Short mmCIF file of C-alpha atoms in Angstrom, two decimals:
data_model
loop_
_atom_site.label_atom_id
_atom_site.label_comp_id
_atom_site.label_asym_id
_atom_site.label_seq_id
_atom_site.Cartn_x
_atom_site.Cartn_y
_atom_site.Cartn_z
CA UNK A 1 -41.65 32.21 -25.38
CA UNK A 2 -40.61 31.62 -21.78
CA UNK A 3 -36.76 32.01 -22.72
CA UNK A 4 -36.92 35.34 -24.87
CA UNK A 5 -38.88 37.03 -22.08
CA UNK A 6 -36.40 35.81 -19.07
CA UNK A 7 -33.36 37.17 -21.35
CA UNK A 8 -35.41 40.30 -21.87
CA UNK A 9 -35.51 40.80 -18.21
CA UNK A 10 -31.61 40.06 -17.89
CA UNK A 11 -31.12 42.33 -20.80
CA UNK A 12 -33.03 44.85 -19.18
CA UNK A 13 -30.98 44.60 -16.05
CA UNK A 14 -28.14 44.64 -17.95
CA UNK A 15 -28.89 48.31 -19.04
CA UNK A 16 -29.64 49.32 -15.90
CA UNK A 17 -26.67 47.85 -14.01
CA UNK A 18 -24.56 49.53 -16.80
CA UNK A 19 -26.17 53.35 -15.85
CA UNK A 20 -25.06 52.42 -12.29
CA UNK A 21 -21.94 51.08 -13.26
CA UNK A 22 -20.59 54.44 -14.57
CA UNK A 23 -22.24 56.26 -11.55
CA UNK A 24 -20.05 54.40 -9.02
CA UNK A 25 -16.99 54.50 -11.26
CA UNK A 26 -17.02 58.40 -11.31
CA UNK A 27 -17.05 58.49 -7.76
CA UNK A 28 -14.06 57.14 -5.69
CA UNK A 29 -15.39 56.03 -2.27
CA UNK A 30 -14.82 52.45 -0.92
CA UNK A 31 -17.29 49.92 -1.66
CA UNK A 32 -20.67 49.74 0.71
CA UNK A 33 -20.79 47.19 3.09
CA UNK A 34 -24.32 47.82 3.91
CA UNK A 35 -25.25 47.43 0.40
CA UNK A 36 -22.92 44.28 -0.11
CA UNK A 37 -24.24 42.75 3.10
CA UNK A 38 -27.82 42.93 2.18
CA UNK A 39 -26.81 41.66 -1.40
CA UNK A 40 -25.22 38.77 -0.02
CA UNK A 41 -28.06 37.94 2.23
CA UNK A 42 -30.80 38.06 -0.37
CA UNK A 43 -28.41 35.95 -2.65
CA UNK A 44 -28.43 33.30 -0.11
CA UNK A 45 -31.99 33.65 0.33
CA UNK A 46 -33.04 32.95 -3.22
CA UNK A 47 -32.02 29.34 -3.62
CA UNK A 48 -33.78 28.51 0.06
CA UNK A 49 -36.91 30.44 -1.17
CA UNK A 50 -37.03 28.57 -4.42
CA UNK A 51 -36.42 25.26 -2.37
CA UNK A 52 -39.07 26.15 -0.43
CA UNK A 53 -41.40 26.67 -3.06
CA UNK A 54 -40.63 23.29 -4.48
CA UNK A 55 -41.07 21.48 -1.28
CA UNK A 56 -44.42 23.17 -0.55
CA UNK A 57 -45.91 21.88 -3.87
CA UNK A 58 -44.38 18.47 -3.04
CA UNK A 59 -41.88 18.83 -6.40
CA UNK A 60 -39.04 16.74 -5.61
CA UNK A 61 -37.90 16.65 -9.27
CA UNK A 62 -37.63 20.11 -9.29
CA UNK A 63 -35.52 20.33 -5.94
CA UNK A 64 -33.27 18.06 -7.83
CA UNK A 65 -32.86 20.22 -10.86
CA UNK A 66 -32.76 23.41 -8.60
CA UNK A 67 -29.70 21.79 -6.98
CA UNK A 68 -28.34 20.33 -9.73
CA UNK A 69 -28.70 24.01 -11.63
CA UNK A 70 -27.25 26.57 -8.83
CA UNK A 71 -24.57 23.95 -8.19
CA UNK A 72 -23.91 23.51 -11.85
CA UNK A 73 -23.72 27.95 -12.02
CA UNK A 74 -22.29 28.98 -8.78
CA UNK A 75 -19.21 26.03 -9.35
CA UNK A 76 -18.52 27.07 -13.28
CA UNK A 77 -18.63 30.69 -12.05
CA UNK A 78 -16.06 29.32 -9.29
CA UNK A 79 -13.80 27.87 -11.90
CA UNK A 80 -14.06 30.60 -14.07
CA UNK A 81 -13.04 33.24 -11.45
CA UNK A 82 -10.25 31.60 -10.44
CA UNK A 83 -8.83 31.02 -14.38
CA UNK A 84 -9.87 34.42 -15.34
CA UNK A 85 -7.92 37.05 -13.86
CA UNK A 86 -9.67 40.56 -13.69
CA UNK A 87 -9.15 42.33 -10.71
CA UNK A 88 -12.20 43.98 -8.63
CA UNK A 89 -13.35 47.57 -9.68
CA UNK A 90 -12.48 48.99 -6.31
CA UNK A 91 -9.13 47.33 -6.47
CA UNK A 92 -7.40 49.36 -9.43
CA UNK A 93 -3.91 49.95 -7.94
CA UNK A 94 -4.18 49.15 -4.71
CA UNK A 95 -2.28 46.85 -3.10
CA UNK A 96 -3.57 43.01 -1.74
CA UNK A 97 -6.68 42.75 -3.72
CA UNK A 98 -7.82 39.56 -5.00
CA UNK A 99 -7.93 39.00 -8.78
CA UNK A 100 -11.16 36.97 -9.11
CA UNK A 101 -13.96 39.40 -10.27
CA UNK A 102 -15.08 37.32 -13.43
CA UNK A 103 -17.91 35.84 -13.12
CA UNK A 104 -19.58 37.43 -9.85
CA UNK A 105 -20.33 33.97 -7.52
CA UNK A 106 -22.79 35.75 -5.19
CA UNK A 107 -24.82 36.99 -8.58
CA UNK A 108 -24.90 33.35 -10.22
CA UNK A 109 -25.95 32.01 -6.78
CA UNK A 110 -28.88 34.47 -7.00
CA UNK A 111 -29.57 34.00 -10.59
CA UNK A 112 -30.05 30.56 -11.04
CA UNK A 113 -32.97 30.23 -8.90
CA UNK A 114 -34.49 32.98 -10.55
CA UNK A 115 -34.44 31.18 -13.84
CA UNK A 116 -35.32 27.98 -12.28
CA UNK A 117 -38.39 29.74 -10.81
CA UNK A 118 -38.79 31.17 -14.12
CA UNK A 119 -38.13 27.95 -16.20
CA UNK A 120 -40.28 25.40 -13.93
CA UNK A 121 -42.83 27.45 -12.60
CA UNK A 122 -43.74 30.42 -14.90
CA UNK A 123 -43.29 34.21 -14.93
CA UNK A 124 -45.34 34.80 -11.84
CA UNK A 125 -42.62 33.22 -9.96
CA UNK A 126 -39.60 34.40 -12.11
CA UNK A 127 -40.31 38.02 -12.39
CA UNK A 128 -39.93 38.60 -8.44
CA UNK A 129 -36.93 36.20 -8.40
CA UNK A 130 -35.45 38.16 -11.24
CA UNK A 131 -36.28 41.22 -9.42
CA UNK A 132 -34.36 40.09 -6.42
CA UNK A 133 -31.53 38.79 -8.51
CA UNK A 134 -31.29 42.10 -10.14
CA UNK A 135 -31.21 43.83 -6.64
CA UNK A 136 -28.43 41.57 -5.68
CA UNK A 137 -26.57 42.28 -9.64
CA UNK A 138 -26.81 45.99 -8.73
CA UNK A 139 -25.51 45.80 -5.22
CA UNK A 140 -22.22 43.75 -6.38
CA UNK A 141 -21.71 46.71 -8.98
CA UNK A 142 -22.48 49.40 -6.74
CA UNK A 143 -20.23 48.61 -3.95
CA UNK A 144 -17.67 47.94 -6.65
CA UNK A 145 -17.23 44.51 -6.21
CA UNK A 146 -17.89 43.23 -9.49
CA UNK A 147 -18.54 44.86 -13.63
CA UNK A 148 -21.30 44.88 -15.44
CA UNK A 149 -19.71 41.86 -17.39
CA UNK A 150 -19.06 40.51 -14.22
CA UNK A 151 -22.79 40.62 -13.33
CA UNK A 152 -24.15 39.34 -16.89
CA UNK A 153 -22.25 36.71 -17.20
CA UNK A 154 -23.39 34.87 -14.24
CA UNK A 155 -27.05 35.37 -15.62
CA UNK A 156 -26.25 34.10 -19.18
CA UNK A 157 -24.51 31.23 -17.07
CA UNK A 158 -27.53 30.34 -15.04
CA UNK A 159 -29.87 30.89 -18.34
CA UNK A 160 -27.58 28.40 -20.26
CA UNK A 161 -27.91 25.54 -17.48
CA UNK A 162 -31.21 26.31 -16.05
CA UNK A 163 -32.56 25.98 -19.89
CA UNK A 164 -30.21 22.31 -20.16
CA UNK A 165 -31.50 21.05 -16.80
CA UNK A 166 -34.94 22.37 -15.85
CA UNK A 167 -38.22 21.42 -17.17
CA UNK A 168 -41.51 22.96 -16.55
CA UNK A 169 -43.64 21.59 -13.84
CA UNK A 170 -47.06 19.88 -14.34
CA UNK A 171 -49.26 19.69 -10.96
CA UNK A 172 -50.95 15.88 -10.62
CA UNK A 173 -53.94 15.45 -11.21
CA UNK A 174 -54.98 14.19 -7.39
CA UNK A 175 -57.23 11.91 -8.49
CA UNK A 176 -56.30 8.31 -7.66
CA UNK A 177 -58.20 5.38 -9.46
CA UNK A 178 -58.06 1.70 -8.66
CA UNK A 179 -59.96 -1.68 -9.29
CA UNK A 180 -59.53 -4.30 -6.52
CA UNK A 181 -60.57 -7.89 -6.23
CA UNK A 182 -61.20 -10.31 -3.79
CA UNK A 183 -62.24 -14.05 -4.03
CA UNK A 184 -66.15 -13.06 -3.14
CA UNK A 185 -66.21 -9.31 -4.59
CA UNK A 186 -64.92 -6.79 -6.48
CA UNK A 187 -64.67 -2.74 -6.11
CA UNK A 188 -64.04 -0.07 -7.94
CA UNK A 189 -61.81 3.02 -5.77
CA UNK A 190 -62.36 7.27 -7.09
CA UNK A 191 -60.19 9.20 -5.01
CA UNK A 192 -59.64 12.72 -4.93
CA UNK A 193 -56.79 13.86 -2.81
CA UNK A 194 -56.96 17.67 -1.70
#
């Protein structure tokens, strides 16, 4: 249940990053560094907000699997880009532009703490992650930086590894039993920790 409606999300943003896809490649002005700058800044921000949100409920399995996840996405999209040649939209002719488009690194590093968040702590969590991962999805096309296929693939990425490495988190219980024994008594502990 929790997987079909996180790849409905990315689906949706799929379709919408395509409609803005052909808007920016009809027109032919350089890519906007606003728009990339705020992108990038929110993509870094996701993985410290999701770390946050971990630490704050004391989940240091999760942290682990956050970090193992977005380091597991953001490296094979680093691999990938620089096997895969496919040069930027707002290179096509020019001279001195780099040739590693596919996979977008700034999307996977936003999208795989989206699905984490989505994965290991429900849809309340995920659906504003997503929402900030699609933000960050539609500023790389926009500014021309990256494809559609560019962005998508760093979410089915982050899907495939978040879904191999992160399990859903169970809060304890906070209540702490114990029997103790001395040589001239014995007690019996109920503790509830708030």
């Amino acid at each position: 249940m929790q997987a079909t409606g996180a790849l409905r999300i990315a689906c949706g943003l799929c379709i919408a990053l395509t409609s803005t896809d052909r808007l920016s490649a009809a027109t032919s002005t350089p890519p906007d560094q606003g728009l990339q700058n705020v992108g990038e800044g929110v993509a870094i921000a996701l993985p410290l907000v999701a770390g946050g949100i971990s630490v704050y409920k004391h989940d240091w399995n999760g942290v682990g699997q956050l970090v193992l996840a977005t380091g597991a996405t953001v490296g094979t999209s680093l691999l990938l880009s620089h096997f895969v040649k496919e040069e930027r939209p707002y290179c096509k002719g020019l001279p001195d532009c780099d040739d590693h488009a596919f996979p977008s690194d700034t999307s996977a590093l936003a999208f795989a703490p989206a699905q984490y968040l989505w994965n290991r702590y429900g849809w309340e969590y995920g659906v504003p992650a997503y929402a900030a991962a699609g933000f960050v999805g539609a500023s790389r096309v926009i500014s021309k930086e990256h494809s559609v296929l560019d962005v998508a693939t760093s979410g089915v990425l982050s899907w495939a590894y978040n879904w191999a490495i992160t399990s859903r988190y169970h809060a304890p219980d906070n209540v702490y039993s114990g029997i103790y024994a001395t040589p001239h008594s014995a007690m019996v502990a109920l503790n509830y920790r708030w």
